[in-house]
C-alpha positions as a Markdown table, in Angstrom:
| # | Residue | x | y | z |
|---|---|---|---|---|
| 1 | Met | 0.0 | 0.0 | 0.0 |
| 2 | Glu | 1.3 | 3.5 | -0.9 |
| 3 | Ile | 1.1 | 6.4 | 1.5 |
| 4 | Glu | 1.9 | 10.1 | 1.2 |
| 5 | Ala | 4.1 | 11.7 | 3.8 |
| 6 | Val | 6.1 | 14.9 | 4.3 |
| 7 | Lys | 8.9 | 15.3 | 6.8 |
| 8 | Trp | 8.5 | 18.3 | 9.1 |
| 9 | Thr | 11.7 | 20.3 | 9.2 |
| 10 | Gly | 10.4 | 23.3 | 11.1 |
| 11 | Leu | 11.1 | 25.4 | 8.1 |
| 12 | Asn | 8.8 | 23.9 | 5.4 |
| 13 | His | 5.7 | 25.7 | 6.5 |
| 14 | Arg | 4.4 | 26.2 | 2.9 |
| 15 | Glu | 5.0 | 22.5 | 2.0 |
| 16 | Met | 3.3 | 21.3 | 5.1 |
| 17 | Phe | 0.3 | 23.7 | 4.7 |
| 18 | Asp | -0.2 | 22.5 | 1.1 |
| 19 | Phe | 0.0 | 18.9 | 2.2 |
| 20 | Leu | -2.3 | 19.2 | 5.2 |
| 21 | Glu | -4.8 | 21.5 | 3.8 |
| 22 | Gly | -4.7 | 20.6 | 0.1 |
| 23 | Lys | -4.9 | 24.3 | -0.9 |
| 24 | Pro | -1.7 | 25.0 | -2.8 |
| 25 | Asn | -2.7 | 28.3 | -4.2 |
| 26 | Ser | -4.1 | 29.8 | -1.0 |
| 27 | Tyr | -2.2 | 31.9 | 1.6 |
| 28 | Pro | -0.7 | 29.7 | 4.3 |
| 29 | Thr | -2.1 | 30.3 | 7.8 |
| 30 | Ala | -1.1 | 29.2 | 11.3 |
| 31 | Ser | -4.0 | 26.9 | 11.6 |
| 32 | Gly | -6.4 | 24.9 | 9.5 |
| 33 | Glu | -8.7 | 21.9 | 9.5 |
| 34 | Asn | -5.9 | 19.4 | 10.0 |
| 35 | Phe | -3.2 | 21.4 | 12.0 |
| 36 | Arg | -2.2 | 24.4 | 14.1 |
| 37 | Ile | 1.0 | 26.0 | 15.0 |
| 38 | Ala | 1.8 | 26.5 | 18.7 |
| 39 | His | 5.4 | 27.3 | 19.3 |
| 40 | Asn | 4.9 | 27.5 | 23.0 |
| 41 | Leu | 3.8 | 23.8 | 23.2 |
| 42 | Val | 6.3 | 22.0 | 21.1 |
| 43 | Gly | 9.6 | 22.7 | 19.3 |
| 44 | Gly | 8.8 | 23.5 | 15.7 |
| 45 | Gly | 5.2 | 24.3 | 16.8 |
| 46 | Leu | 3.3 | 21.8 | 14.6 |
| 47 | Ile | 0.2 | 20.1 | 16.1 |
| 48 | Ile | -1.7 | 17.7 | 13.9 |
| 49 | Lys | -5.4 | 17.3 | 14.4 |
| 50 | Thr | -5.9 | 13.5 | 14.3 |
| 51 | Leu | -9.0 | 11.3 | 14.6 |
| 52 | Glu | -7.9 | 10.6 | 18.2 |
| 53 | Gly | -7.3 | 14.3 | 19.1 |
| 54 | Glu | -4.3 | 16.7 | 18.7 |
| 55 | Leu | -0.8 | 15.2 | 18.5 |
| 56 | Met | 2.4 | 17.2 | 18.7 |
| 57 | Ala | 4.9 | 16.8 | 15.8 |
| 58 | Ser | 8.5 | 17.3 | 16.6 |
| 59 | Ile | 11.0 | 18.5 | 14.0 |
| 60 | Gly | 12.1 | 15.5 | 12.0 |
| 61 | Asp | 8.8 | 13.7 | 12.4 |
| 62 | Trp | 7.0 | 12.5 | 9.2 |
| 63 | Ile | 3.4 | 13.6 | 8.7 |
| 64 | Ile | 1.5 | 10.8 | 7.1 |
| 65 | Glu | -1.8 | 10.9 | 5.3 |
| 66 | Gly | -3.9 | 7.8 | 6.2 |
| 67 | Ile | -6.1 | 5.8 | 3.8 |
| 68 | Asn | -9.2 | 7.9 | 4.8 |
| 69 | Gly | -7.5 | 11.2 | 4.3 |
| 70 | Glu | -6.6 | 11.6 | 8.0 |
| 71 | Phe | -3.2 | 12.9 | 9.1 |
| 72 | Tyr | -0.9 | 11.8 | 11.9 |
| 73 | Pro | 2.8 | 12.3 | 12.9 |
| 74 | Cys | 5.3 | 9.4 | 12.9 |
| 75 | Lys | 8.7 | 9.4 | 14.5 |
| 76 | Pro | 11.6 | 9.0 | 12.0 |
| 77 | Asp | 12.9 | 5.7 | 13.3 |
| 78 | Ile | 9.4 | 4.1 | 13.1 |
| 79 | Phe | 8.9 | 5.6 | 9.7 |
| 80 | Glu | 12.2 | 4.2 | 8.3 |
| 81 | Lys | 11.4 | 0.7 | 9.7 |
| 82 | Thr | 7.8 | 0.7 | 8.3 |
| 83 | Tyr | 8.0 | 2.4 | 4.9 |
| 84 | Glu | 10.3 | 2.5 | 1.9 |
| 85 | Pro | 10.4 | 5.3 | -0.7 |
| 86 | Ile | 9.2 | 4.8 | -4.2 |
| 87 | Asp | 9.9 | 7.0 | -7.3 |
């Protein structure tokens, strides 16, 4: 099964906004349907709104889109053990 994922670097706000909100031509904001930025809560400030509630994403985490269009963060070591890149 293929998944889509973007690595959170803390600097790729535009890429993350486009991925999480699916609105590549709109002005990026600090919150949306699937995320919010809260620098006072977590380094890098990214909080993902998941089906289970809000989860903090650290810099270096992968943000994965699930099979039903939901998003969730994944630690880099787990991501590397679970998935392999395709071209």
